[in-house]
Coordinates of C-alpha atoms and ligand atoms in Angstrom, one line a residue:
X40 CA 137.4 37.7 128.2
X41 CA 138.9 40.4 125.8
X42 CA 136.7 42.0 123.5
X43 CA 137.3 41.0 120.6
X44 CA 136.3 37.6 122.0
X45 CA 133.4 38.7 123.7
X46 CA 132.2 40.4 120.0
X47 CA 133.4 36.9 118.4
X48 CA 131.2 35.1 120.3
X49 CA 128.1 37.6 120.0
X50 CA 128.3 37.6 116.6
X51 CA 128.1 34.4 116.5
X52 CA 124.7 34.6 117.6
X53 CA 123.7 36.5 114.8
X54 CA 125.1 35.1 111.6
X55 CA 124.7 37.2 108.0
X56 CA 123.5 35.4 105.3
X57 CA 126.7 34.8 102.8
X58 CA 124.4 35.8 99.5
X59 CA 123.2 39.0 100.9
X60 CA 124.7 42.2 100.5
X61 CA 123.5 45.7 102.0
X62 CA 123.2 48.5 102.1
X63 CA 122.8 51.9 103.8
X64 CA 120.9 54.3 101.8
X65 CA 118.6 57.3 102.5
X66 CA 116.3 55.8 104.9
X67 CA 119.1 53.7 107.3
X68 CA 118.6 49.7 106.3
X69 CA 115.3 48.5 105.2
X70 CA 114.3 44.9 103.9
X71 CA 112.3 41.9 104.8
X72 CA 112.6 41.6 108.8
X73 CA 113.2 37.9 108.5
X74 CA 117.1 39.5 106.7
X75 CA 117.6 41.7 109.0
X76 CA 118.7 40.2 113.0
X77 CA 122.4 40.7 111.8
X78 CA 122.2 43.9 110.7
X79 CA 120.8 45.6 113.6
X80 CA 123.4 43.3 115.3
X81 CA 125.8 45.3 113.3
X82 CA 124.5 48.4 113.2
X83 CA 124.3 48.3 117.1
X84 CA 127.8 47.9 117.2
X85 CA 128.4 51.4 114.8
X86 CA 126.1 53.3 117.4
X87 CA 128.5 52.4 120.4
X88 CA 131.3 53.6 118.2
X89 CA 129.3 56.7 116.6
X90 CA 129.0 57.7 120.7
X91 CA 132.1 56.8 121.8
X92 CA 133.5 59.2 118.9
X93 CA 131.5 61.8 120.2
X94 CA 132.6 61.7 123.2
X95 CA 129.8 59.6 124.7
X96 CA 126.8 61.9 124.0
X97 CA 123.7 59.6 123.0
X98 CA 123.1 58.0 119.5
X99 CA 119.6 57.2 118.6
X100 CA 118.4 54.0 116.8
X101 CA 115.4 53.4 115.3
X102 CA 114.0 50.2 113.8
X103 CA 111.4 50.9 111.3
X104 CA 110.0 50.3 108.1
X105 CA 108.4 53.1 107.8
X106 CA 105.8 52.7 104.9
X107 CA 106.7 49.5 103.5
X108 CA 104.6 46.5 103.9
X109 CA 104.3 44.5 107.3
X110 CA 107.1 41.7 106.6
X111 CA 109.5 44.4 106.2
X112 CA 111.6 46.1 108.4
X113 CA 114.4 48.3 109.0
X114 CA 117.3 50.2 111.0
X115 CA 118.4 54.1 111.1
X116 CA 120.7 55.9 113.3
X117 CA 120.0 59.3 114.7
X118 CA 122.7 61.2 115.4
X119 CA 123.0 63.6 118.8
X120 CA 121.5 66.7 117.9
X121 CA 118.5 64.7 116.3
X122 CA 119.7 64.7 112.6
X123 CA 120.5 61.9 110.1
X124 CA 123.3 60.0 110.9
X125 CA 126.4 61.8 109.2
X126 CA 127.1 60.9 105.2
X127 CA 130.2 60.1 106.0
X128 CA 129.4 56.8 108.6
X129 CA 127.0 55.2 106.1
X130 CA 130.1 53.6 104.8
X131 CA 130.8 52.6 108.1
X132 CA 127.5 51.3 108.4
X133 CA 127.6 48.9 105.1
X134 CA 130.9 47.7 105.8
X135 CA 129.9 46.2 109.4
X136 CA 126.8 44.9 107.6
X137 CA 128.5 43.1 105.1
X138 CA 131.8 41.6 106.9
X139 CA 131.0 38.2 105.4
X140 CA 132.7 36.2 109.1
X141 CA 132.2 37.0 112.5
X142 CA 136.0 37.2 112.7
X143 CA 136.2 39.7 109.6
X144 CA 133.0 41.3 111.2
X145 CA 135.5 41.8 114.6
X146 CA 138.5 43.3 112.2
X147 CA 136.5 45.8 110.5
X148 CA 135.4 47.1 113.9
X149 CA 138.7 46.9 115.3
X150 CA 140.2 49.1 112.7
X151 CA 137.4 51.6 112.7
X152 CA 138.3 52.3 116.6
X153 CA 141.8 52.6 115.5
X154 CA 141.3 54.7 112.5
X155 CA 138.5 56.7 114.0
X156 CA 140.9 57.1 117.3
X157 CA 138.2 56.1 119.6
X158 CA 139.4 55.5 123.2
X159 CA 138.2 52.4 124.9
X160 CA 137.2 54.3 128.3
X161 CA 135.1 56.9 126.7
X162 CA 131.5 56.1 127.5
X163 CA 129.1 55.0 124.9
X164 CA 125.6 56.0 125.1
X165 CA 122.2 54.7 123.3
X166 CA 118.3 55.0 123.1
X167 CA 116.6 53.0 120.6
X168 CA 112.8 52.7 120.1
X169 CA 110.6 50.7 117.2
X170 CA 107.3 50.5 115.4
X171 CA 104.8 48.5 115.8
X172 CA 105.6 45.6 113.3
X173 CA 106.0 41.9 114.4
X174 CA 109.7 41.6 113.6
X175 CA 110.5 44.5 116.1
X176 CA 110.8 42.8 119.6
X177 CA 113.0 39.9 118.0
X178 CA 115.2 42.8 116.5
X179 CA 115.9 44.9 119.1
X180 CA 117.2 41.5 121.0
X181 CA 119.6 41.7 118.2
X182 CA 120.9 45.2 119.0
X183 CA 120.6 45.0 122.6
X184 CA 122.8 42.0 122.3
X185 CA 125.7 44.5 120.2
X186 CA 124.8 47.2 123.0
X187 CA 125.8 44.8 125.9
X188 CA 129.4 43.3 124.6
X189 CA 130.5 46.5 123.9
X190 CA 129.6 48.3 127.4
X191 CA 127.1 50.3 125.9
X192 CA 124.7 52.2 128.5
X193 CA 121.2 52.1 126.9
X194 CA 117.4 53.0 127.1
X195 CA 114.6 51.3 125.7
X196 CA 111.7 54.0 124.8
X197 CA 109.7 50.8 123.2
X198 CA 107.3 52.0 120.5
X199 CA 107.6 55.4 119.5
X200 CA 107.1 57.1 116.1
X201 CA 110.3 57.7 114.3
X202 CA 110.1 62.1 115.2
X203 CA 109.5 61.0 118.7
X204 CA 112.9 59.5 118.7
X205 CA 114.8 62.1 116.9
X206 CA 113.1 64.0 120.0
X207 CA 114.6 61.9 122.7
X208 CA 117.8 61.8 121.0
X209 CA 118.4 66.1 120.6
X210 CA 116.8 65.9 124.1
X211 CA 118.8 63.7 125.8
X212 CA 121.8 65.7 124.0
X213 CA 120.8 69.4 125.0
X214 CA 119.9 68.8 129.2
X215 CA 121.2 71.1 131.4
X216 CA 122.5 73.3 128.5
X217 CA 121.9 76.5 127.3
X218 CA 119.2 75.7 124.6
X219 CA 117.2 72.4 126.2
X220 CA 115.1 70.8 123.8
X221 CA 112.8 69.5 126.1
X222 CA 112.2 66.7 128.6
X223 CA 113.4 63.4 127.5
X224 CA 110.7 61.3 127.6
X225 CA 107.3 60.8 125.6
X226 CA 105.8 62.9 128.0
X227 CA 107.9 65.6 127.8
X228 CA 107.3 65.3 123.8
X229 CA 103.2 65.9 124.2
X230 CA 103.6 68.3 127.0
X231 CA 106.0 70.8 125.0
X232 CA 103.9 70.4 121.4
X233 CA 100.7 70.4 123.6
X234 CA 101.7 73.8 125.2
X235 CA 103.0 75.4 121.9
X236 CA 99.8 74.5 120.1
X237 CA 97.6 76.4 122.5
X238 CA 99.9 78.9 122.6
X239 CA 100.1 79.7 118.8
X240 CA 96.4 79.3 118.6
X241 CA 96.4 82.6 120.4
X242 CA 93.0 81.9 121.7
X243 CA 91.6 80.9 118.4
X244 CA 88.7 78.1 118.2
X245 CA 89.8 75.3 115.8
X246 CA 87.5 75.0 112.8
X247 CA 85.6 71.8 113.2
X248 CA 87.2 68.6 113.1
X249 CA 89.8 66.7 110.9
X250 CA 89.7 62.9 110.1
X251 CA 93.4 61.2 110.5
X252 CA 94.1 58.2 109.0
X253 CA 96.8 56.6 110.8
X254 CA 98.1 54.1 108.5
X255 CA 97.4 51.0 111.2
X256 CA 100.6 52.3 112.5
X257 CA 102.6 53.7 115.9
X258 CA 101.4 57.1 115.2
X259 CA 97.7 56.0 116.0
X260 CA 98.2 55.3 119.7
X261 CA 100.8 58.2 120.0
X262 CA 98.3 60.7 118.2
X263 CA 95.4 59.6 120.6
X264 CA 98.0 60.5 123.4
X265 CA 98.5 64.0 122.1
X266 CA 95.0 64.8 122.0
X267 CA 94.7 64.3 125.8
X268 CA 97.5 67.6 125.8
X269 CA 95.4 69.5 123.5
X270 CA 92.6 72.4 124.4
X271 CA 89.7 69.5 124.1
X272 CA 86.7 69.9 121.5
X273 CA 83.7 69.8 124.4
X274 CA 85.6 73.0 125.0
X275 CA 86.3 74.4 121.6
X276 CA 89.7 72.4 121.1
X277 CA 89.9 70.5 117.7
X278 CA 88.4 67.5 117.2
X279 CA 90.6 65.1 115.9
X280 CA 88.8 61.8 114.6
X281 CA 91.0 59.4 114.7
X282 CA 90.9 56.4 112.4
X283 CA 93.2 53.3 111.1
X284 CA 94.8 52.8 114.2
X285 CA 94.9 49.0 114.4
X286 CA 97.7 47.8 115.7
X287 CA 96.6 44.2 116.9
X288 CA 96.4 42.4 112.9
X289 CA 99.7 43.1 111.8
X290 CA 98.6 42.5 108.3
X291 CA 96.6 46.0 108.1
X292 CA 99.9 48.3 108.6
X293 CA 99.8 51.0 105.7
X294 CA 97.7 48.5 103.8
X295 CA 95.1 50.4 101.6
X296 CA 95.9 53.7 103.7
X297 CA 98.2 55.9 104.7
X298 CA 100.8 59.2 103.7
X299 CA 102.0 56.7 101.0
X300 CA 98.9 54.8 99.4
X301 CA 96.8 58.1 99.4
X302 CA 100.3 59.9 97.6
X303 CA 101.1 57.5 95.1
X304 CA 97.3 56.0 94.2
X305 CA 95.5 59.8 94.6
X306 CA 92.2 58.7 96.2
X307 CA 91.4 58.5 99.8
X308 CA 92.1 55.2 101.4
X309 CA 88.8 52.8 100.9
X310 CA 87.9 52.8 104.5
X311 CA 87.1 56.9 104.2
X312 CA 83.6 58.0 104.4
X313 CA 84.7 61.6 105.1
X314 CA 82.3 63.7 103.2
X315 CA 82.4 66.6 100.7
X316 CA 85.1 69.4 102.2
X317 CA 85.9 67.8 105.1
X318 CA 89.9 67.9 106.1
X319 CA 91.3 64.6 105.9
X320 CA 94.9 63.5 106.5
X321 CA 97.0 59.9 106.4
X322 CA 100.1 59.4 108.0
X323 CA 102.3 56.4 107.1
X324 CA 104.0 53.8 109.2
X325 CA 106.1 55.9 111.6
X326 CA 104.6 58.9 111.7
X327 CA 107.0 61.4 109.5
X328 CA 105.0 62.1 106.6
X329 CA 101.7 63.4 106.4
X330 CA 99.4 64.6 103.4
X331 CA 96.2 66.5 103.7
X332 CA 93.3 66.1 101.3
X333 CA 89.4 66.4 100.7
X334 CA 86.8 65.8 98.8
X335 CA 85.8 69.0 96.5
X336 CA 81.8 69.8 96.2
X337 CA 82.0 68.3 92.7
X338 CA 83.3 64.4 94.2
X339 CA 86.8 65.3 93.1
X340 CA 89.7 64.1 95.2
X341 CA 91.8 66.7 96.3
X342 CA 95.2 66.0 97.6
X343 CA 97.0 68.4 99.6
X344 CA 100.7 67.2 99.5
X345 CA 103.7 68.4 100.9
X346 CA 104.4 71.4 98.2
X347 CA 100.8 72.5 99.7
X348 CA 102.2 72.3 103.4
X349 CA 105.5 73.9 102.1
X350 CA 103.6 76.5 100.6
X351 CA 101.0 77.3 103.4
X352 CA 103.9 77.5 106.4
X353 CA 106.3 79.5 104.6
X354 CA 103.5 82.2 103.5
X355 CA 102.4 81.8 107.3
X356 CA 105.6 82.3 108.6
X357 CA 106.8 85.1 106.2
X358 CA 103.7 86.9 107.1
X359 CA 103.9 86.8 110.8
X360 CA 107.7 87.6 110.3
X361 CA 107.0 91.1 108.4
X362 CA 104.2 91.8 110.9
X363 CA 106.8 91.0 114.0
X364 CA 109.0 94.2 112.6
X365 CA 111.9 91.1 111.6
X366 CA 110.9 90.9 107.4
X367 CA 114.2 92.6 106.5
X368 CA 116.2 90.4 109.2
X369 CA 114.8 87.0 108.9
X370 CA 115.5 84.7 105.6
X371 CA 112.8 83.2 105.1
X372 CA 113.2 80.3 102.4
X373 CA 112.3 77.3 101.2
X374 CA 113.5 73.9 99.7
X375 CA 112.0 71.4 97.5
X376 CA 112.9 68.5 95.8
X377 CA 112.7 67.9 91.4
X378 CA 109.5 66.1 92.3
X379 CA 107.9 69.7 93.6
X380 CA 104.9 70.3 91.6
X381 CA 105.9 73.4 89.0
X382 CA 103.2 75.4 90.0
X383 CA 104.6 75.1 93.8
X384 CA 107.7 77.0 92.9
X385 CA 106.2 79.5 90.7
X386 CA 103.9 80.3 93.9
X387 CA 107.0 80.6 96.0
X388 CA 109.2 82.8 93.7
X389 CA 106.4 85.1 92.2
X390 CA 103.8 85.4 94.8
X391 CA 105.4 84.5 98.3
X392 CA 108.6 86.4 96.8
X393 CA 110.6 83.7 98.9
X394 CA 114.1 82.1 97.5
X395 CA 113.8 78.3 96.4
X396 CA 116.6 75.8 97.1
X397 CA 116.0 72.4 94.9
X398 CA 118.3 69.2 96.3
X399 CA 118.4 65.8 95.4
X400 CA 115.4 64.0 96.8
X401 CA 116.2 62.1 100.8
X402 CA 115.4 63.9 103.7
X403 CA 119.2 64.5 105.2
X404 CA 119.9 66.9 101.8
X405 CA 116.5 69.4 102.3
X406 CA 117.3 69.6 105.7
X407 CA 120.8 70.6 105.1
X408 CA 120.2 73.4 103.0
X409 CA 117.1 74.4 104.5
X410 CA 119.8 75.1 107.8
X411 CA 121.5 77.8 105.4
X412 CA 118.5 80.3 105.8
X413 CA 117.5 81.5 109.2
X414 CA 113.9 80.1 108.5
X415 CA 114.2 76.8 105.9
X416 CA 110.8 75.4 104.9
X417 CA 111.5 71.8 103.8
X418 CA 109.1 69.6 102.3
X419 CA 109.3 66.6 99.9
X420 CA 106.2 65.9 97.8
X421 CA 105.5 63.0 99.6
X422 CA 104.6 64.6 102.8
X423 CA 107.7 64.6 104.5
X424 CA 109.2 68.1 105.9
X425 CA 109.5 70.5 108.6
X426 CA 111.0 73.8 109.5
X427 CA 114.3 75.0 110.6
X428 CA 115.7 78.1 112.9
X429 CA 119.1 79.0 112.8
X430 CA 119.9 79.8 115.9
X431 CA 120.5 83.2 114.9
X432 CA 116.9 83.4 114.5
X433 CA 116.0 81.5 117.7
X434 CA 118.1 84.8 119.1
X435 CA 116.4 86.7 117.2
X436 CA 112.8 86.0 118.4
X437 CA 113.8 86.0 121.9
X438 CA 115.2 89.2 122.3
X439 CA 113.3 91.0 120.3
X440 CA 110.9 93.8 121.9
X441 CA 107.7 94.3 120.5
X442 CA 106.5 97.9 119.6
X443 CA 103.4 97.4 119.3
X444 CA 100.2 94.7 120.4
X445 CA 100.4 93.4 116.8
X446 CA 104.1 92.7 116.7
X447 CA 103.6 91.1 120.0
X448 CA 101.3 88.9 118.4
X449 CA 102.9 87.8 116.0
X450 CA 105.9 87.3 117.7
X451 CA 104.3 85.4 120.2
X452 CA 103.2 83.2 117.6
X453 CA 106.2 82.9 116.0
X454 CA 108.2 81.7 119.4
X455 CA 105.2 79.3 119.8
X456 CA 105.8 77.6 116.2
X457 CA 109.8 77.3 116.8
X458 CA 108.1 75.1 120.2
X459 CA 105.5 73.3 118.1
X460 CA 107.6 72.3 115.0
X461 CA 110.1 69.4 115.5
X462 CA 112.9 71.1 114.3
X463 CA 115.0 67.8 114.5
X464 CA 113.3 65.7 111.4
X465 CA 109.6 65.9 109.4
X466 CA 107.2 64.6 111.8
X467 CA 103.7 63.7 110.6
X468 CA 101.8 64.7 114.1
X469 CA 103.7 68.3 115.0
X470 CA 103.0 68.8 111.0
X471 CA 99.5 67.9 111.4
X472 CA 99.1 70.6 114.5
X473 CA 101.2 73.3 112.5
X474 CA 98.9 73.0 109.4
X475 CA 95.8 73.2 111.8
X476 CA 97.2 76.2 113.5
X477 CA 97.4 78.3 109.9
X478 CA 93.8 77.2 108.5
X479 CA 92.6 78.5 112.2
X480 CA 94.7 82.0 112.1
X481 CA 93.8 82.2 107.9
X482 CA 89.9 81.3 108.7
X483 CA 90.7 78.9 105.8
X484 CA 88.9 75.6 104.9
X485 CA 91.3 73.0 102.7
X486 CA 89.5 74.3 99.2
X487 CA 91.1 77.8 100.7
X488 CA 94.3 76.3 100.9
X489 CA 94.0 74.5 97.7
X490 CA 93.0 77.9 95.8
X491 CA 96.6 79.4 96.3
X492 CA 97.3 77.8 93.2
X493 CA 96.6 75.3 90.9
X494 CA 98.9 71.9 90.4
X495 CA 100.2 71.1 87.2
X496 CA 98.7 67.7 85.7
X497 CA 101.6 64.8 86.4
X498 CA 102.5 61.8 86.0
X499 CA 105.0 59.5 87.7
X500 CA 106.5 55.9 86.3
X501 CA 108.5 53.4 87.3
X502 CA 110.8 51.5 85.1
X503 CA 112.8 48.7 85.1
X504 CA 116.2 48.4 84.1
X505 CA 118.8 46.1 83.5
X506 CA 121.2 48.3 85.8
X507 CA 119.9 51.3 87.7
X508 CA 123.3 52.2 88.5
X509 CA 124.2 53.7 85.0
X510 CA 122.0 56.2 85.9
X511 CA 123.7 59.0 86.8
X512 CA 122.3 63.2 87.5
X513 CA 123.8 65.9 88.2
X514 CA 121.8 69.4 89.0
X515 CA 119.8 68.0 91.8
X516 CA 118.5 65.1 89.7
X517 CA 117.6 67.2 87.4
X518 CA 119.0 66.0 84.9
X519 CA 121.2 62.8 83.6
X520 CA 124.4 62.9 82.3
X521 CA 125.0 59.2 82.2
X522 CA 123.8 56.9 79.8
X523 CA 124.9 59.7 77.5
X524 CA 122.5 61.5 74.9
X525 CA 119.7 60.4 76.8
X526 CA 119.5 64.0 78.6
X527 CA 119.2 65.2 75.0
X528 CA 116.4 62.9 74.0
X529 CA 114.7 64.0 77.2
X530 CA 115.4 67.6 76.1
X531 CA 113.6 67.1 73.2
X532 CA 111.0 65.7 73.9
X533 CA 110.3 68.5 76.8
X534 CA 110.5 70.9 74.2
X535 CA 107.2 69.6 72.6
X536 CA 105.1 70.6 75.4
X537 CA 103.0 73.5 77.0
X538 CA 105.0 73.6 80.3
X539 CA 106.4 70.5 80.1
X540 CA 109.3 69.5 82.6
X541 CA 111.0 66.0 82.9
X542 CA 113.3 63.9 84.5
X543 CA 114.5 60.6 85.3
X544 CA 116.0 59.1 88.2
X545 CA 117.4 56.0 89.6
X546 CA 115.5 54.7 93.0
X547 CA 117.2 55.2 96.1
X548 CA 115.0 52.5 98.0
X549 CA 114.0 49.9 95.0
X550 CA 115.8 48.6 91.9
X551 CA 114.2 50.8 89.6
X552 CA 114.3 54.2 87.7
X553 CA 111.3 56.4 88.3
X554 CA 110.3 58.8 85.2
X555 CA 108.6 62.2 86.5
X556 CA 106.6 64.4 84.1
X557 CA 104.3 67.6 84.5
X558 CA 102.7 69.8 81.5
X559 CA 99.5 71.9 80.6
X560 CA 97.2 69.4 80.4
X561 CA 96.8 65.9 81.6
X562 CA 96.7 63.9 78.4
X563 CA 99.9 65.8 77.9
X564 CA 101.7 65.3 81.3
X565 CA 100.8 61.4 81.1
X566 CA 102.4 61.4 76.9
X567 CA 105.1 63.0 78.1
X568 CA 106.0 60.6 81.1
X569 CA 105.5 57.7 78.9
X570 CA 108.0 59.2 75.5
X571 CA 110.5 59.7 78.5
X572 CA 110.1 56.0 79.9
X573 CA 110.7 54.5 76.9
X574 CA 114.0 56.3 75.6
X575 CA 114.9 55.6 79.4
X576 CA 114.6 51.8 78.7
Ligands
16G98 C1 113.6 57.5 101.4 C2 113.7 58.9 101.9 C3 112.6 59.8 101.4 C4 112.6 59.8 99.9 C5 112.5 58.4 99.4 C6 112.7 58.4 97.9 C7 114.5 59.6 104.1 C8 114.3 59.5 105.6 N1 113.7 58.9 103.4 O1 112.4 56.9 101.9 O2 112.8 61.1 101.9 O3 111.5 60.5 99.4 O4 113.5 57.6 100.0 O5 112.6 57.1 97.4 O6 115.4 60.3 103.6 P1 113.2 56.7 96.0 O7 114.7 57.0 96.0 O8 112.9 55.2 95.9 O9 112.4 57.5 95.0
ZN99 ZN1 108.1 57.2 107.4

């Protein structure tokens, strides 16, 4: 059989729904599971051509729904060096999803190969792994079904966290060459963070124990792997307690815990009993967002978001950079998003003395301009980040010599972070290590970290619209230039406040616009998010 007939008939088995259109947007496709069969279908197919463009190095897919709610689920790419999948295929990607036949479905493929000049004997290479939600093992039939008609060699790394894959994927990509990432399997991920963890402790004992709420999600089983890698606490490792890691009642995934509950609700998920200072962190669904908090002597929740782990690595790292002898030849910066707490950037800029980048908010645009400095912190509020080396700097840090036992420390530590990070995407359980690591070299509880500086009171609101899509910002969301005069309403309305800052945005992930709003005081952050919601509406 040709294959165009062979796709025909595949697709066949996996027929799109005529009143549903998709979309790819920041996070890959994401929607209710029972949707989604033939879109991974489709976006199976898009992998074998993404590697068969490149040549045949591997493509990554992971099927995820990261912090949503059980029934949902949802499809990414990953492309070879571990990033996002390139802007440019998400087109792609939507087109495939939304051929409305399986015989228009076989023309739009046909022409991408012909437009994209892909040559039918170059091989085409992917690993795909998925969370832990119901819909998964029904899904990736769907995609292994797209991976077998078009000749696709493939590997199944079954449940992973969403970092682990991006792992795999750069791995996979970089063996045998100059710069290995590391061994390509889930092993390989736990021995190399394991190994940089102790090393960047530099013999340091971990400060007591942390509490790590795992959202009922895959980074619960995958976290209690790690810890067998670590230094152990019966011998002065950290003790890790792990907790919401239920996997078995579907029904409990990120519900009333979790990086996004404890984010978006500030309180500790119910379930906590951690007591007064004790670190605390939630992860969400897939394990590539992590916040910190604790609960301050006076019962106060404190949340330690992702401006705090921005803050606390790039003051690490520009620290241990100066005291290697590399201050003047490392730059060091950081990059947030509009939703970055105020007080966050002043702390960069004033005390750190560091550049800021802000970018629109969704992960691929930090982590594209964090690559323009040699050292680019990233971190969205939400708790999703990590941190980049050119590979200038990589150089850098390898060949330098050390003049004395301090810049040999510090150096030391430095190579041992480039090893413990995931430089390839934000990922909740390398985060939670690299934020350990800094409290044990500072000697610093979580109210020390929280002291740095002091978060403006804000509030965030979501609105809806008639059409989200008349929403338009320019100056990385910082401000709207479509529907026009609303910018100057907004502007306004700032104006009337002690440090007041505002903006409005449409959703990237629901049909919505979300309204964001800091000032002096609380009264006055919440009256200025709800002035700004209503001219929005
Ligand atoms: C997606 C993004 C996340 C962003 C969120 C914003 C990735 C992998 N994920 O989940 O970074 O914070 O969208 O959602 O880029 P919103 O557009 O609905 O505010
Ligand atoms: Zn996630």
């Amino acid at each position: 059989m040709a294959l165009h007939e062979k796709l025909l008939e595949a697709s066949g088995k996996h027929p799109k729904p005529a009143e549903h259109q998709f979309q790819y947007g920041t996070a890959g496709f994401r929607m209710k599971a029972t949707l989604l069969d033939p879109v991974v279908f489709r976006v199976g197919l898009l992998a074998a051509l993404r590697s068969k463009r490149l040549g045949g190095q591997t493509i990554g897919v992971m099927i995820t729904a990261s912090h949503n709610p059980p029934e949902d689920n949802g499809v990414k790419l990953v492309d070879p060096m571990g990033e996002m999948l390139e802007a440019s295929w998400e087109a792609y990607a939507t087109k495939l999803a939304n051929a409305s036949s399986d015989a228009e479905l076989v023309e739009i493929y046909n022409k991408l190969s012909t437009d994209l000049k892909i040559k039918s004997e170059t091989p085409a290479r992917v690993v795909y792994a998925r969370d832990t939600r119901a819909s998964g093992a029904t899904l990736v039939a769907a995609l292994v079904d797209a991976l077998e008609v078009t000749g696709t060699q493939y590997t199944d790394y079954k449940l992973m966290t969403t970092p682990q894959l991006h792992y795999i994927v750069r791995s996979v990509n970089t063996q045998g060459s100059e710069a290995p990432f590391g061994e390509p399997s889930e092993t390989g991920y736990y021995k190399k963070v394991g190994a940089a963890f102790k090393k960047a402790m530099q013999g340091r004992k971990a400060n007591g124990s942390i509490t790590v709420d795992c959202a009922n999600g895959v980074g619960g089983g995958k976290l209690r792997e790690l810890i067998k890698y670590l230094p152990q606490a019966s011998e002065g490792g950290l003790e890790i307690k792990v907790v919401n890691d239920d996997v078995l009642k579907p029904e409990r995934l990120n519900y009333q815990c979790g990086a996004d509950f404890v984010k978006t609700n500030q309180r500790a998920p119910p379930s906590s009993h951690a007591g007064q200072l004790a670190r605390c962190a939630s992860l969400d669904g897939d394990a590539d967002r992590i916040v910190f908090y604790f609960i301050d002597h006076d019962g106060k929740f404190v949340l330690l978001d992702g401006d705090r782990i921005a803050t606390l690595a790039a003051s690490f790292i520009g620290d241990l950079a100066k005291q290697a002898g590399l201050g003047d030849e490392l730059r060091i910066g950081v990059v947030q998003t509009a939703y970055a707490n105020g007080s966050s950037t002043q702390y960069i800029s004033k005390s750190l003395k560091l550049p800021v980048v802000c970018t629109p908010t969704g992960v691929k645009h930090l982590h594209h301009a964090a690559t323009k400095f040699d050292i680019g912190v990233y971190f969205e509020a939400n708790g999703h980040g990590t941190v980049v080396f050119s590979p200038a700097a990589l150089k850098t840090l390898a060949t330098t010599e050390p003049q004395s036992p301090a810049q040999k420390t510090a150096l030391d530590t430095l190579r041992a972070l480039t090893d413990l990070i995931n430089q390839t995407v934000g990922d909740a359980l390398s985060d939670l290590l690299l934020v350990e690591v800094i409290l044990a070299h500072k000697g610093w509880g979580p109210k020390e970290w929280e002291s740095t500086y002091t978060d403006l009171p804000n509030r965030l609101v979501r609105i809806e619209v008639a059409d989200r899509n008349i929403f338009k910002t320019v100056d990385a969301e910082r401000r709207l230039e479509s529907p026009p005069g609303v910018q100057d309403q907004i502007d306004a309305l700032v104006g009337k406040y002690k440090a007041g800052r505002s903006f409005a945005r449409a959703s990237g992930t629901e049909d919505a616009v979300r309204v964001y709003a800091e000032a002096a005081t609380r009264g006055e952050a919440d009256d200025l998010a709800q002035k700004v919601a209503t001219v929005v509406k």
